[in-house]
Coordinates of N, CA and C in Angstrom, one line a residue:
M1 N -21.4 -24.6 -16.7 CA -21.1 -24.4 -18.1 C -19.7 -25.1 -18.4
P2 N -19.6 -25.9 -19.3 CA -18.4 -26.6 -19.7 C -17.3 -25.5 -20.2
M3 N -16.1 -25.9 -19.9 CA -15.0 -24.9 -20.3 C -14.9 -24.6 -21.7
H4 N -15.2 -25.5 -22.6 CA -15.1 -25.3 -24.0 C -16.3 -24.4 -24.5
L5 N -17.3 -24.1 -23.7 CA -18.4 -23.3 -24.1 C -18.3 -21.9 -23.5
S6 N -17.3 -21.7 -22.6 CA -17.2 -20.4 -22.0 C -16.7 -19.3 -22.9
P7 N -17.1 -18.1 -22.7 CA -16.6 -17.0 -23.6 C -15.1 -16.9 -23.6
R8 N -14.6 -16.5 -24.8 CA -13.1 -16.4 -25.0 C -12.6 -15.0 -24.8
C9 N -11.3 -14.9 -24.6 CA -10.7 -13.6 -24.4 C -10.7 -12.8 -25.7
C10 N -11.0 -11.5 -25.6 CA -11.1 -10.6 -26.8 C -9.7 -10.1 -27.2
A11 N -8.7 -10.4 -26.5 CA -7.3 -9.9 -26.9 C -6.8 -10.6 -28.1
R12 N -5.8 -9.9 -28.7 CA -5.1 -10.5 -29.9 C -3.7 -10.9 -29.4
T13 N -3.2 -12.0 -29.9 CA -1.9 -12.5 -29.6 C -0.9 -11.8 -30.4
R14 N 0.4 -12.0 -30.2 CA 1.4 -11.4 -31.0 C 1.4 -11.8 -32.5
S15 N 0.9 -13.0 -32.7 CA 0.8 -13.4 -34.1 C -0.4 -12.8 -34.8
G16 N -1.3 -12.1 -34.1 CA -2.5 -11.5 -34.7 C -3.7 -12.3 -34.6
M17 N -3.6 -13.5 -34.0 CA -4.8 -14.4 -33.8 C -5.5 -14.0 -32.5
S18 N -6.7 -14.4 -32.4 CA -7.5 -14.2 -31.2 C -7.0 -15.1 -30.1
C19 N -6.9 -14.6 -28.9 CA -6.5 -15.5 -27.7 C -7.6 -16.5 -27.5
Q20 N -7.2 -17.7 -27.2 CA -8.1 -18.9 -27.0 C -8.4 -19.2 -25.6
S21 N -7.9 -18.4 -24.7 CA -8.1 -18.7 -23.2 C -9.5 -18.2 -22.8
P22 N -10.1 -18.9 -21.8 CA -11.4 -18.4 -21.3 C -11.3 -17.0 -20.7
A23 N -12.4 -16.3 -21.0 CA -12.4 -14.9 -20.5 C -13.0 -14.8 -19.1
M24 N -12.6 -13.7 -18.4 CA -13.3 -13.3 -17.2 C -14.4 -12.4 -17.5
P25 N -15.1 -11.8 -16.5 CA -16.2 -10.9 -16.8 C -15.8 -9.7 -17.6
N26 N -14.6 -9.3 -17.6 CA -14.2 -8.1 -18.4 C -13.7 -8.4 -19.8
C27 N -14.0 -9.6 -20.3 CA -13.6 -10.0 -21.7 C -12.1 -10.2 -21.9
R28 N -11.4 -10.3 -20.8 CA -10.0 -10.6 -20.9 C -9.6 -11.9 -20.1
C29 N -8.6 -12.6 -20.5 CA -8.2 -13.8 -19.7 C -7.2 -13.3 -18.6
R30 N -6.8 -14.3 -17.8 CA -5.9 -13.9 -16.7 C -4.5 -13.4 -17.2
M31 N -4.2 -13.8 -18.5 CA -2.9 -13.4 -19.0 C -2.9 -12.0 -19.7
H32 N -4.1 -11.6 -20.1 CA -4.3 -10.3 -20.8 C -5.0 -9.3 -19.9
G33 N -5.0 -9.4 -18.6 CA -5.5 -8.4 -17.8 C -6.8 -8.7 -17.1
G34 N -7.1 -9.9 -16.8 CA -8.3 -10.2 -16.1 C -8.2 -10.6 -14.7
K35 N -7.0 -11.0 -14.2 CA -6.8 -11.5 -12.9 C -6.4 -10.5 -11.9
S36 N -5.5 -9.6 -12.2 CA -5.0 -8.6 -11.2 C -5.9 -7.4 -11.3
P37 N -6.1 -6.7 -10.1 CA -6.9 -5.5 -10.2 C -6.2 -4.3 -10.6
G38 N -4.8 -4.3 -10.7 CA -4.0 -3.2 -11.0 C -3.2 -2.7 -9.9
A39 N -2.7 -1.5 -10.0 CA -1.8 -0.9 -9.0 C -2.7 -0.5 -7.8
P40 N -2.1 -0.5 -6.6 CA -2.9 0.0 -5.4 C -3.3 1.5 -5.6
K41 N -4.4 1.8 -5.0 CA -5.0 3.1 -5.1 C -4.3 4.0 -4.1
G42 N -3.9 5.2 -4.4 CA -3.3 6.1 -3.5 C -1.8 5.8 -3.3
N43 N -1.1 6.8 -2.8 CA 0.3 6.6 -2.5 C 0.5 6.4 -1.0
T44 N 0.2 5.2 -0.5 CA 0.3 5.0 0.9 C 1.7 4.8 1.4
Y45 N 2.6 4.5 0.4 CA 4.0 4.3 0.8 C 4.7 5.6 1.2
A46 N 4.2 6.8 0.8 CA 4.8 8.1 1.0 C 4.2 8.7 2.3
L47 N 3.4 7.9 3.0 CA 2.8 8.4 4.3 C 3.9 8.6 5.3
K48 N 4.0 9.8 6.0 CA 5.0 10.1 7.0 C 4.5 9.4 8.3
H49 N 5.4 9.0 9.1 CA 5.1 8.4 10.4 C 4.9 9.4 11.5
G50 N 5.3 10.6 11.3 CA 5.0 11.7 12.3 C 6.0 11.9 13.4
R51 N 7.1 11.2 13.3 CA 8.1 11.3 14.4 C 8.8 12.7 14.4
F52 N 8.9 13.3 13.2 CA 9.7 14.5 13.1 C 8.7 15.7 12.8
T53 N 7.5 15.6 13.1 CA 6.6 16.7 13.0 C 6.9 17.7 14.1
A54 N 6.5 19.0 13.9 CA 6.8 20.0 14.9 C 6.2 19.7 16.3
E55 N 5.0 19.1 16.2 CA 4.4 18.8 17.5 C 5.1 17.7 18.2
A56 N 5.6 16.7 17.5 CA 6.3 15.6 18.2 C 7.6 16.0 18.7
V57 N 8.3 16.9 18.0 CA 9.6 17.4 18.4 C 9.4 18.3 19.7
Q58 N 8.4 19.1 19.7 CA 8.1 19.9 20.8 C 7.8 19.0 22.1
N59 N 7.0 18.0 21.9 CA 6.7 17.1 23.0 C 7.9 16.4 23.5
R60 N 8.8 16.0 22.7 CA 10.1 15.3 23.2 C 10.9 16.3 23.9
R61 N 11.0 17.5 23.4 CA 11.8 18.6 24.1 C 11.2 18.9 25.5
M62 N 9.9 19.0 25.6 CA 9.3 19.2 26.8 C 9.5 18.1 27.8
L63 N 9.4 16.8 27.3 CA 9.6 15.7 28.1 C 11.0 15.6 28.6
S64 N 12.0 15.9 27.8 CA 13.4 15.9 28.2 C 13.6 17.0 29.2
A65 N 13.0 18.2 29.1 CA 13.2 19.2 30.1 C 12.6 18.8 31.4
M66 N 11.4 18.1 31.4 CA 10.8 17.6 32.6 C 11.7 16.6 33.3
V67 N 12.3 15.7 32.5 CA 13.2 14.7 33.1 C 14.4 15.3 33.8
K68 N 15.0 16.4 33.1 CA 16.1 17.1 33.7 C 15.7 17.8 35.0
E69 N 14.5 18.4 35.1 CA 14.1 19.0 36.3 C 13.9 18.0 37.4
M70 N 13.3 16.8 37.0 CA 13.1 15.8 38.0 C 14.4 15.2 38.6
K71 N 15.4 15.1 37.7 CA 16.8 14.6 38.2 C 17.4 15.7 39.1
A72 N 17.3 17.0 38.7 CA 17.8 18.0 39.6 C 17.1 18.0 40.9
L73 N 15.8 17.8 40.9 CA 15.0 17.8 42.2 C 15.4 16.6 43.0
A74 N 15.7 15.5 42.4 CA 16.1 14.3 43.1 C 17.5 14.5 43.7
E75 N 18.4 15.2 43.1 CA 19.7 15.5 43.6 C 19.6 16.4 44.8
L76 N 18.6 17.3 44.8 CA 18.4 18.2 46.0 C 17.9 17.5 47.2
I77 N 17.0 16.5 46.9 CA 16.4 15.7 48.0 C 17.4 14.8 48.6
T78 N 18.2 14.2 47.9 CA 19.1 13.2 48.4 C 20.4 13.8 49.0

């Protein structure tokens, strides 16, 4: 289909005239909302990494205690 026969954008310009740009399937051109899909879905940037959860803190404390015990045992052996 030649470009001059393609459907036109249904949006109005600031002057009140119809937009003359070719439309995408949603009846809007790339300048009036046809190209980008919008904001990302969900708030993925607020996702916690889990380093300071109660379980992670407990695991680190237990590991630290085990290391201290191993160092004390190594001191007794040597």
